[in-house]
Amino acid sequence: MSPFDGNDYRKRVLAAVHRRGGPDFSDAFELYDITLEEADRLTDVDAAAQVVEVWGFWQRQRDHPKYGSLVTLLVESHEERSAALLDGRRRRALVDRIRATRDERDAARYELLDGAIRRLVDRHRGLPRDKIDGLIEIGALGGLSAAEVQARLRHHRLVDPVAVTAPAAGAVVSAHRRRQVRDLLDEFGRLNEAPPPATLLSLLGLEIGAPEDEIAQRAESWRVRCRELPPLRIRAVADELLVHVRDLLESGPPMLDAYLDAVAEDVTERLRPRARAAVLVEDRLVADDYQHLCDEARALGLDDGRARAVLVSIAAEFGVVVETGPARPVSSLQPPHAPAGRAWEKPLRAARAALRRGALREARRLVEQARVVAGAGGTTPIRAVADEIAEALAQAELRWRAAATALAARRFAEAVEHLEYVCRTAVDVAGPVGLRSAEAELARAQGEVAEADRQVETVLAGPDPAAALLAILRSWPQHPSAVAALAGIPLRPPGAVSVTRDRTDVVVVSWQPSPTADVTYRVSRRGADGSWRVIGRTAASRMDDGGAPRGGAPQYAVAAVQAGRASEEVRSGDAHEAVPPQVAGPTRGAIRAPADVAAERASGGSVIVSWTGPAGAEFKVSRCAADGRWRVIGRTRGVSIEDGGVAGSGGTPVYAVSARLDGVTSAETYSS
């Protein structure tokens, strides 16, 4: 075998596996980049070496912006997928089975293309030259390259085109960036086990036409939430999405319009095969299909004008009329002559009608009926409709799961969005066990949303709207109107930040509390390279930083955080006006320091440290080393601790004990 090349593997193998929908649609030889010809003569040692190379490459790609989720799945299933390749007998037996499976898959890859070729040849007595690009696109739906499609077309006569479509104008947002945003949105949905946001506006929970200040406000709220996330893959994806939000949504209306035009290109690619399926059956885009596809385009993030323009453009590509009513075609192109009636067309039309009204199970039954009637004929349009129904069922299941999660968390506004989709597109698909029909759950969620909105309006006129809004958010988490109202109430920053070192050499960061009640504090430390790192969050007004570098005191920044929003940061060493005393909420008082601290040698050479102190407190115990430096040896809620890390001979060291209760730390008490 040739030496393993990671870049080549990523472009050839990972890209193909990602395009097919994941590792379950590829065999082990493909995943580990072993050809079937090599597999017959490969030794177990060579096979194991190749498996290790590929597995190691997967490990290194887990943070890849495009393939990170895919390789995570591959790493998790590595042992199961590679087992047959590591045993010579099992590997050779698997070769024959995989070769037969690939032959079947190749036949299926050409089925959609061959069906389209037959229709065009029957209609035009050859292949129109202006349809070649469309046939290449159809081949791509089956996983065929342009060269494979061209090889298939050589057996047919080419004829002159009927009409030529003008090329589309260039977009401001590049195709690369458009694809990058779409991939990130899809990955964000997968990581959350929910339907991916249709657009960056949908990610922020906004509609097209939202004012610029609201876009900026939502984006900032998301940035605050992202900073609170742990350093996992979902945070990296969210951070990258927010970069695109800044560049595409917050840069003004021209760039926002350019982004929406780019979304229209994505929607065109998504709807083209579905429109092609409708045209294959009806030889025109009938009014019902047109309206159904318009609704889907809007669900994919387009406004009404762009949705209609996309469908008219697709119909022009196919050379067919678009009917917006019983006798009102949008296009002036004449439809081609329809072929004689076929028995399978009636149940297939009924299946499409059921699909349009959201009766997916009925649509699936009618497609199976059409398949039985058609026998060997009509497979291309039947398969296209069947695939559309299968995708709709999968999307309905995903929406139901997301709705169930939102209902359980009392995020009713989010649940309404998913349930409205189910009611519109999958009315006969049942939800998870324990939930009623989509209509009943939608009515319940809408009632909760209305009640939350009513309470928001009521409390805004009250004496302490911030506290009341926080109470509403505890009952209805992330409710949009409560979040928006709270964002309009100033969040006061904490007061002056001071930094000291205690006798154990631990850095103690303290600050004056924010005048705003019910806040927590995010504390960050500045590194030697100038970058900032969050070291912790607390509801108290001080924090110990045991991970600070020795020598001197680093600079710290403290921000007040409340319900997904943050105040401006206050940094140590900066001059600030004194913060007025906090009126809301009781003031925490000092706690009693530990007493009677004693340190005694045990028979085995360790030291037993004991003390008395306030009940329920956590005690931090530190030891003074011979060079005068202090080291924390442990924390406990008891009143004694054994120090086994001290030298077995010599005198007994000095120990310091402090108590911490309800976020307040006492002074230290030392052993005699």
XYZ file of C-alpha atoms in Angstrom:
672
model
C 0.000 0.000 0.000
C 1.105 3.572 -0.626
C 1.999 5.713 2.430
C -0.985 7.262 4.196
C -1.628 10.906 3.197
C -3.997 12.705 5.570
C -4.828 15.597 3.233
C -5.590 13.241 0.365
C -7.722 11.038 2.660
C -9.708 14.061 3.830
C -10.463 15.175 0.266
C -11.237 11.727 -1.154
C -12.750 9.710 1.680
C -14.085 12.041 4.367
C -15.672 14.352 1.785
C -17.443 11.410 0.108
C -18.615 9.915 3.424
C -19.885 13.333 4.565
C -21.693 13.851 1.243
C -23.416 10.457 1.482
C -24.808 11.281 4.936
C -22.372 9.674 7.394
C -20.427 6.487 8.147
C -23.483 4.218 8.070
C -23.661 4.680 4.279
C -20.071 3.514 3.705
C -18.345 0.160 4.222
C -15.279 -0.524 6.368
C -12.917 -0.764 3.384
C -13.905 2.740 2.279
C -13.614 4.190 5.784
C -10.127 2.748 6.329
C -9.082 3.495 2.714
C -8.340 -0.089 1.666
C -9.243 -1.062 -1.914
C -10.942 -4.409 -2.493
C -8.032 -5.469 -4.733
C -5.527 -4.735 -1.937
C -7.695 -6.461 0.666
C -7.252 -9.866 -1.019
C -3.451 -9.810 -0.708
C -3.030 -7.689 2.440
C -1.338 -9.257 5.481
C -2.817 -8.823 8.951
C 0.187 -6.687 9.928
C -0.322 -4.338 6.957
C -4.075 -4.127 7.613
C -3.494 -3.289 11.277
C -0.958 -0.601 10.329
C -3.435 1.037 7.923
C -6.238 0.900 10.503
C -3.992 2.555 13.112
C -2.963 5.290 10.633
C -6.584 6.120 9.781
C -7.734 5.938 13.411
C -4.945 8.303 14.455
C -5.923 10.721 11.684
C -9.545 10.681 12.930
C -8.331 11.568 16.418
C -6.429 14.570 15.077
C -9.445 15.816 13.094
C -11.982 15.930 15.956
C -11.867 19.747 16.006
C -12.084 20.126 12.211
C -14.685 22.838 11.377
C -16.448 20.717 8.743
C -15.728 17.084 9.596
C -15.439 17.288 13.407
C -18.829 15.677 14.101
C -18.262 12.973 11.472
C -14.870 11.859 12.797
C -16.242 11.879 16.355
C -18.793 9.265 15.234
C -16.031 7.305 13.504
C -13.812 7.328 16.602
C -16.684 6.139 18.797
C -17.453 3.197 16.462
C -13.811 2.408 15.571
C -13.519 -0.935 17.373
C -16.732 -2.298 15.866
C -15.982 -1.128 12.302
C -12.343 -2.253 12.214
C -12.742 -5.707 13.797
C -13.372 -7.563 10.515
C -10.413 -5.881 8.788
C -7.890 -7.060 11.377
C -8.613 -10.770 10.867
C -7.495 -12.217 7.511
C -10.255 -14.825 7.224
C -13.030 -12.374 8.069
C -11.473 -9.712 5.835
C -11.424 -11.980 2.753
C -15.003 -13.131 3.391
C -16.103 -9.518 3.693
C -14.548 -8.595 0.329
C -17.036 -10.662 -1.707
C -20.002 -9.342 0.235
C -18.887 -5.710 -0.094
C -18.171 -6.116 -3.827
C -21.752 -7.306 -4.408
C -23.133 -4.478 -2.273
C -21.142 -1.897 -4.222
C -22.397 -3.291 -7.544
C -25.973 -2.874 -6.320
C -25.206 0.624 -5.099
C -23.690 1.600 -8.451
C -26.826 0.390 -10.239
C -28.940 2.493 -7.903
C -26.662 5.498 -8.485
C -27.492 5.468 -12.204
C -31.217 4.778 -11.809
C -32.317 8.409 -11.400
C -30.104 9.580 -14.290
C -31.254 6.795 -16.627
C -34.901 7.607 -15.916
C -34.371 11.290 -16.766
C -32.515 10.359 -19.962
C -35.386 8.084 -21.065
C -37.951 10.860 -20.526
C -35.926 13.387 -22.516
C -35.237 10.977 -25.376
C -38.928 10.017 -25.570
C -39.978 13.681 -25.601
C -37.284 15.251 -27.826
C -35.986 12.247 -29.856
C -32.570 12.922 -28.341
C -30.902 14.866 -25.555
C -31.248 18.682 -25.806
C -27.848 20.286 -25.346
C -29.242 22.790 -22.841
C -30.345 19.896 -20.595
C -26.829 18.480 -20.133
C -26.067 20.623 -17.066
C -29.379 19.549 -15.525
C -28.548 15.885 -16.159
C -25.178 16.371 -14.464
C -27.050 17.772 -11.451
C -29.384 14.755 -11.465
C -26.360 12.478 -11.589
C -24.874 14.319 -8.620
C -28.025 13.485 -6.630
C -27.083 9.826 -7.100
C -23.441 10.458 -6.240
C -22.165 10.466 -9.851
C -19.341 12.703 -11.006
C -19.654 14.871 -14.117
C -17.289 12.509 -15.976
C -19.466 9.487 -15.130
C -22.566 11.303 -16.387
C -20.840 12.384 -19.616
C -19.770 8.789 -20.251
C -23.408 7.695 -19.928
C -24.585 10.415 -22.327
C -22.229 9.383 -25.158
C -24.679 6.672 -26.197
C -27.401 9.212 -27.092
C -27.858 11.744 -29.892
C -27.662 15.428 -28.951
C -30.267 17.839 -30.369
C -30.440 21.645 -30.473
C -31.807 23.398 -27.370
C -35.292 24.890 -27.259
C -34.278 27.928 -25.205
C -31.230 29.271 -23.408
C -31.424 30.477 -19.817
C -29.455 33.622 -19.014
C -26.694 33.140 -16.441
C -27.383 34.321 -12.911
C -25.709 37.473 -11.595
C -22.819 37.053 -9.203
C -23.538 37.182 -5.470
C -21.826 39.433 -2.923
C -21.479 36.540 -0.452
C -19.059 33.997 -1.907
C -20.111 30.415 -2.538
C -17.401 29.238 -0.130
C -18.735 31.379 2.699
C -22.325 30.410 1.922
C -21.372 26.727 2.170
C -19.375 27.342 5.351
C -22.330 29.016 7.094
C -24.707 26.251 6.004
C -22.354 23.518 7.261
C -21.972 25.269 10.629
C -25.752 25.666 11.039
C -26.257 21.985 10.204
C -23.569 20.934 12.692
C -25.101 23.193 15.353
C -28.397 21.358 14.901
C -26.722 17.935 15.105
C -24.855 18.844 18.295
C -28.109 20.049 19.887
C -30.055 17.032 18.537
C -32.570 19.477 17.056
C -33.477 20.749 13.576
C -30.710 23.055 12.349
C -31.534 26.776 12.175
C -32.597 27.726 8.649
C -30.500 30.914 8.621
C -28.349 33.070 10.866
C -31.468 35.122 11.598
C -33.256 31.944 12.716
C -30.285 31.142 14.957
C -30.888 34.447 16.758
C -34.636 33.808 16.894
C -35.429 36.666 14.487
C -37.629 37.068 11.421
C -36.614 38.698 8.141
C -37.149 42.436 8.518
C -36.001 42.634 12.149
C -34.576 46.125 12.920
C -30.815 46.579 13.122
C -30.805 47.373 16.846
C -32.698 44.168 17.645
C -30.238 42.124 15.569
C -27.323 43.696 17.463
C -29.019 43.088 20.815
C -29.719 39.421 20.091
C -26.199 38.882 18.766
C -24.661 40.343 21.925
C -26.916 38.161 24.079
C -25.668 35.110 22.164
C -22.060 36.159 22.668
C -22.616 36.344 26.411
C -24.221 32.888 26.411
C -21.345 31.451 24.374
C -18.783 32.709 26.862
C -20.622 30.717 29.531
C -20.385 27.459 27.548
C -17.712 24.875 28.427
C -14.831 24.601 25.920
C -16.482 21.841 23.856
C -17.157 21.530 20.121
C -20.540 23.278 20.382
C -18.844 26.413 21.721
C -16.401 26.451 18.809
C -19.282 26.105 16.336
C -21.305 28.845 18.055
C -18.292 31.187 18.123
C -17.725 30.692 14.379
C -21.402 31.322 13.660
C -21.262 34.572 15.625
C -18.354 35.743 13.474
C -20.624 35.314 10.443
C -23.465 37.058 12.304
C -21.206 40.058 12.851
C -20.033 40.185 9.233
C -23.306 39.358 7.454
C -26.118 40.583 9.716
C -24.612 43.432 11.744
C -22.788 45.143 8.857
C -25.899 46.897 7.548
C -28.812 46.248 5.139
C -26.730 45.790 1.923
C -24.749 42.893 3.383
C -27.873 41.417 5.005
C -29.646 41.465 1.618
C -26.613 39.828 0.016
C -26.708 37.095 2.669
C -30.426 36.467 2.067
C -29.711 36.222 -1.673
C -27.065 33.614 -0.826
C -29.633 31.742 1.290
C -31.885 31.762 -1.785
C -29.141 29.892 -3.663
C -29.075 27.250 -0.909
C -32.863 26.950 -1.075
C -32.708 26.636 -4.873
C -30.323 23.684 -4.552
C -32.539 22.127 -1.874
C -35.818 22.472 -3.794
C -34.546 21.720 -7.305
C -34.818 17.896 -6.989
C -38.292 18.188 -5.441
C -39.490 20.511 -8.172
C -37.959 18.143 -10.727
C -39.952 15.270 -9.225
C -43.182 17.285 -9.485
C -42.414 18.219 -13.089
C -41.654 14.625 -14.039
C -45.125 13.597 -12.886
C -47.205 16.573 -14.042
C -45.084 18.054 -16.900
C -45.705 21.453 -15.287
C -45.450 22.939 -11.796
C -49.117 22.816 -10.821
C -50.636 25.316 -8.393
C -50.731 22.915 -5.432
C -47.083 21.936 -5.856
C -46.117 25.577 -6.372
C -47.810 26.642 -3.133
C -46.354 23.663 -1.222
C -42.826 24.470 -2.409
C -43.339 28.181 -1.629
C -44.251 27.259 1.943
C -41.149 25.093 2.181
C -38.939 27.882 0.808
C -40.284 30.220 3.490
C -39.624 27.563 6.153
C -36.039 27.395 4.851
C -35.558 31.077 5.657
C -36.778 33.066 2.629
C -39.224 35.940 2.506
C -42.255 35.636 0.221
C -40.701 37.508 -2.712
C -37.490 35.477 -2.775
C -39.426 32.207 -2.332
C -41.550 32.887 -5.424
C -38.550 34.055 -7.440
C -36.689 30.831 -6.627
C -39.530 28.647 -7.921
C -40.021 30.681 -11.105
C -36.271 30.382 -11.733
C -36.287 26.600 -11.218
C -39.294 26.211 -13.515
C -37.491 28.235 -16.189
C -34.536 25.833 -15.942
C -36.878 22.924 -16.664
C -38.734 24.787 -19.430
C -42.167 24.401 -17.828
C -44.980 26.701 -16.728
C -45.726 27.662 -13.131
C -49.412 27.663 -12.262
C -50.354 29.941 -9.368
C -54.077 29.290 -9.833
C -56.471 27.148 -11.910
C -55.617 29.008 -15.155
C -52.947 31.630 -14.404
C -49.453 30.454 -15.438
C -46.536 32.697 -14.470
C -44.306 31.599 -17.361
C -45.173 32.008 -21.039
C -43.330 28.823 -21.978
C -45.571 26.123 -23.384
C -45.558 22.766 -21.623
C -44.270 19.800 -23.583
C -46.683 17.225 -24.874
C -47.734 14.955 -22.000
C -47.362 11.212 -22.516
C -50.309 8.859 -22.522
C -51.854 8.085 -19.142
C -50.186 5.453 -16.992
C -51.950 3.574 -14.218
C -49.354 4.431 -11.569
C -49.768 8.192 -12.075
C -53.136 8.349 -10.284
C -51.935 6.978 -6.907
C -48.698 8.966 -7.274
C -50.640 12.221 -7.767
C -52.751 11.296 -4.735
C -49.535 10.678 -2.773
C -48.225 14.133 -3.676
C -51.548 15.683 -2.661
C -51.384 13.868 0.698
C -47.796 15.061 1.126
C -48.853 18.663 0.484
C -51.556 18.566 3.150
C -49.237 16.897 5.692
C -50.730 13.390 5.651
C -47.348 11.652 5.454
C -48.442 8.144 6.434
C -51.207 8.219 3.837
C -48.716 9.538 1.282
C -46.342 6.655 2.034
C -49.179 4.131 1.580
C -50.156 5.655 -1.780
C -46.554 5.619 -3.019
C -46.302 1.913 -2.207
C -49.552 1.407 -4.126
C -48.090 3.286 -7.110
C -44.928 1.172 -6.904
C -46.952 -2.056 -7.047
C -49.017 -0.828 -10.011
C -45.968 0.450 -11.916
C -43.915 -2.727 -11.664
C -40.752 -2.043 -13.680
C -42.044 1.266 -15.085
C -42.267 4.728 -13.563
C -39.505 4.059 -11.049
C -37.852 7.477 -11.376
C -40.823 9.720 -10.402
C -42.042 7.196 -7.824
C -38.631 7.027 -6.203
C -38.354 10.827 -6.166
C -41.700 11.210 -4.373
C -40.888 8.330 -1.998
C -37.583 9.993 -1.089
C -39.367 13.294 -0.432
C -41.872 11.548 1.865
C -39.083 9.713 3.718
C -37.232 12.998 4.262
C -40.437 14.665 5.498
C -41.036 11.812 7.967
C -37.466 12.056 9.268
C -37.828 15.821 9.669
C -41.156 15.364 11.488
C -39.562 12.916 13.930
C -36.723 15.361 14.583
C -39.186 18.214 15.132
C -41.254 16.099 17.530
C -38.144 15.272 19.586
C -37.142 18.928 19.716
C -40.696 19.908 20.715
C -40.738 17.278 23.476
C -37.432 18.585 24.853
C -38.689 22.176 24.779
C -41.990 21.249 26.459
C -40.186 19.355 29.223
C -37.960 22.401 29.842
C -40.980 24.769 29.696
C -39.502 26.623 26.712
C -42.948 26.984 25.202
C -42.124 29.624 22.584
C -39.540 27.243 21.118
C -42.034 24.367 21.292
C -44.636 26.412 19.373
C -42.264 26.778 16.415
C -41.670 23.018 16.176
C -45.315 22.061 16.755
C -46.561 24.506 14.117
C -44.202 22.824 11.658
C -45.553 19.378 12.598
C -49.178 20.534 12.298
C -48.437 22.025 8.891
C -46.374 19.218 7.345
C -46.928 16.001 9.357
C -50.394 16.129 10.872
C -50.784 12.324 11.031
C -47.375 11.604 12.627
C -47.666 10.813 16.345
C -45.259 12.300 18.857
C -43.154 10.634 21.574
C -44.830 8.563 24.277
C -46.522 10.735 26.878
C -47.457 13.581 24.540
C -50.863 14.226 23.040
C -51.549 15.125 19.405
C -49.606 17.956 17.802
C -52.737 20.146 17.776
C -53.361 19.591 21.501
C -49.737 20.209 22.499
C -49.623 23.294 20.268
C -52.728 24.712 21.961
C -51.149 24.097 25.395
C -47.865 25.727 24.388
C -49.627 28.728 22.845
C -51.622 29.170 26.058
C -48.416 29.186 28.125
C -46.809 31.703 25.750
C -49.845 33.983 26.001
C -49.805 33.800 29.817
C -46.067 34.566 29.947
C -46.526 37.539 27.599
C -49.405 38.820 29.750
C -47.264 38.649 32.890
C -44.391 40.446 31.157
C -46.687 43.335 30.237
C -48.001 43.481 33.808
C -44.641 43.518 35.615
C -43.098 46.204 33.399
C -45.308 48.736 35.154
C -44.407 47.410 38.623
C -41.912 48.756 41.186
C -39.127 46.215 40.483
C -39.499 44.928 36.908
C -36.057 43.260 36.811
C -36.794 40.967 39.767
C -40.257 40.191 38.385
C -38.853 39.377 34.938
C -36.300 37.026 36.494
C -39.158 35.259 38.285
C -40.972 34.905 34.953
C -37.832 33.448 33.362
C -37.614 30.896 36.162
C -41.166 29.783 35.296
C -40.768 30.123 31.506
C -37.033 29.769 30.721
C -35.703 31.779 27.747
C -39.137 33.289 27.039
C -38.460 35.806 24.213
C -40.511 38.775 25.451
C -39.107 38.446 29.003
C -35.529 38.204 27.696
C -36.086 41.244 25.459
C -37.645 43.269 28.292
C -34.835 42.362 30.698
C -32.247 43.387 28.108
C -33.689 46.896 28.221
C -33.038 47.232 31.973
C -29.460 48.347 32.803
C -27.210 45.697 34.359
C -24.826 47.548 36.678
C -21.208 46.350 36.788
C -19.426 45.448 40.042
C -17.284 48.002 41.837
C -13.522 48.281 42.187
C -11.602 44.994 41.879
C -8.686 44.341 44.238
C -6.090 41.565 44.141
C -4.018 40.279 47.089
C -2.080 37.153 48.062
C -2.882 35.388 51.322
C -0.298 33.645 53.541
C -0.726 30.415 51.536
C 0.371 32.275 48.356
C -3.110 31.936 46.833
C -4.315 35.003 44.905
C -7.554 36.429 46.343
C -9.688 38.506 43.957
C -12.404 40.630 45.582
C -14.770 43.335 44.366
C -17.684 45.500 45.426
C -21.021 43.848 44.571
C -23.123 45.115 41.672
C -26.113 47.259 42.698
C -28.236 44.951 40.503
C -29.733 42.117 42.549
C -29.628 38.391 41.706
C -26.426 38.415 39.679
C -23.444 36.100 39.492
C -19.918 37.175 38.606
C -17.601 35.990 35.841
C -13.916 36.339 36.756
C -11.167 36.353 34.104
C -7.373 36.453 34.401
C -5.024 38.106 31.911
C -2.178 35.887 30.747
C 1.397 36.821 29.956
C 0.522 36.972 26.235
C -2.271 39.486 26.846
C -5.126 37.023 26.320
C -7.957 36.642 28.855
C -9.156 33.366 30.337
C -12.272 32.785 32.464
C -11.168 31.217 35.764
C -14.548 30.829 37.409
C -18.028 32.059 38.261
C -19.443 32.794 41.698
C -22.336 34.457 43.469
C -19.955 35.781 46.169
C -17.883 38.956 45.988
C -14.488 37.228 46.084
C -12.705 34.268 44.517
C -9.475 32.389 45.270
C -7.270 31.733 42.224
C -5.013 28.827 43.130
C -3.860 28.496 39.507
C -2.309 31.956 39.249
C 1.394 32.095 38.309
C 3.781 32.733 41.189
C 5.307 36.131 41.695
C 3.404 39.390 41.444
C -0.350 39.712 40.964
C -1.935 39.215 37.513
C -4.647 41.542 36.233
C -8.234 40.364 36.684
C -11.567 41.389 35.134
C -14.973 40.872 36.755
C -18.381 41.178 35.057
C -21.871 40.788 36.495
C -23.961 38.157 34.665
C -27.719 37.729 34.749
C -30.072 35.665 32.549
C -27.754 35.438 29.555
C -26.556 39.055 29.615
C -23.399 40.562 31.080
C -22.355 43.983 32.323
C -19.220 45.749 31.215
C -16.064 44.311 32.777
C -14.266 46.022 35.642
C -10.514 45.366 35.806
C -8.151 45.397 38.735
C -5.884 48.418 38.776
C -8.479 50.629 37.050
C -9.885 53.683 38.823
C -13.629 53.451 39.418
C -16.195 55.443 41.278
C -17.452 53.811 44.433
C -20.515 51.669 43.866
C -23.494 52.650 46.023
C -24.467 50.021 48.570
C -26.730 47.256 47.329
C -30.231 47.728 48.670
C -31.906 44.636 47.275
C -31.324 41.420 49.178
C -29.745 40.805 52.567
C -26.065 41.544 53.110
C -23.882 38.559 53.869
C -22.003 38.961 57.148
C -18.605 37.655 58.172
C -18.306 34.127 59.553
C -16.391 32.947 62.583
C -12.823 31.814 61.944
C -11.767 28.287 62.998
C -10.339 27.944 66.526
C -8.198 25.507 68.538
C -6.084 24.506 65.515
C -3.723 21.707 66.584
C -1.184 19.612 64.660
C 0.101 16.314 66.098
C 2.358 13.607 64.717
C 0.736 10.196 64.251
C 2.595 6.923 64.791
C 3.160 6.435 61.061
C 4.852 9.816 60.608
C 1.857 11.687 59.150
C 0.379 14.772 60.864
C -3.216 14.972 62.143
C -4.564 18.547 61.988
C -7.723 19.285 64.001
C -9.790 22.394 64.816
C -13.233 23.672 65.738
C -15.372 25.878 63.504
C -18.864 26.870 62.273
C -21.216 23.995 61.392
C -21.750 23.317 57.690
C -18.639 25.211 56.574
C -15.948 23.944 54.209
C -12.435 24.209 55.648
C -9.257 24.847 53.642
C -6.048 23.539 55.242
C -2.575 24.760 54.179
C 0.946 23.800 55.310
C 3.978 26.109 55.566
C 7.064 24.560 53.927
C 10.651 24.961 55.138
C 11.269 27.731 52.556
C 8.326 29.740 53.925
C 5.944 29.011 51.034
C 2.420 27.769 51.716
C 0.730 24.828 50.024
C -2.942 23.804 50.207
C -3.113 20.174 51.367
C -6.873 19.712 51.232
C -10.438 20.851 51.827
C -12.987 19.134 54.047
C -16.310 19.653 55.796
C -15.035 17.727 58.817
C -12.963 19.147 61.689
C -9.750 17.190 61.071
C -7.514 16.104 58.227
C -4.464 13.830 57.900
C -1.407 15.182 56.071
C 0.552 12.220 54.702
C 2.771 14.340 52.448
C 4.995 15.707 55.200
C 8.483 14.359 55.953
C 8.436 11.548 58.505
C 11.157 13.080 60.674
C 11.773 16.531 62.056
C 9.450 18.962 63.743
C 5.761 19.454 63.121
C 5.007 22.091 60.419
C 2.736 25.089 60.950
C -0.767 24.777 59.473
C -3.398 27.409 58.561
C -7.154 26.708 58.472
C -9.906 28.968 57.045
C -13.678 28.420 56.833
C -16.004 29.125 53.889
C -19.804 29.265 54.231
C -22.447 30.688 51.842
C -19.765 32.218 49.632
C -18.037 34.046 52.499
C -14.488 33.114 53.627
C -13.188 33.661 57.151
C -9.758 34.755 58.294
C -7.095 32.062 58.727
C -6.152 30.559 62.097
C -2.705 29.010 62.593
C -1.535 26.008 64.595
C 0.794 26.668 67.525
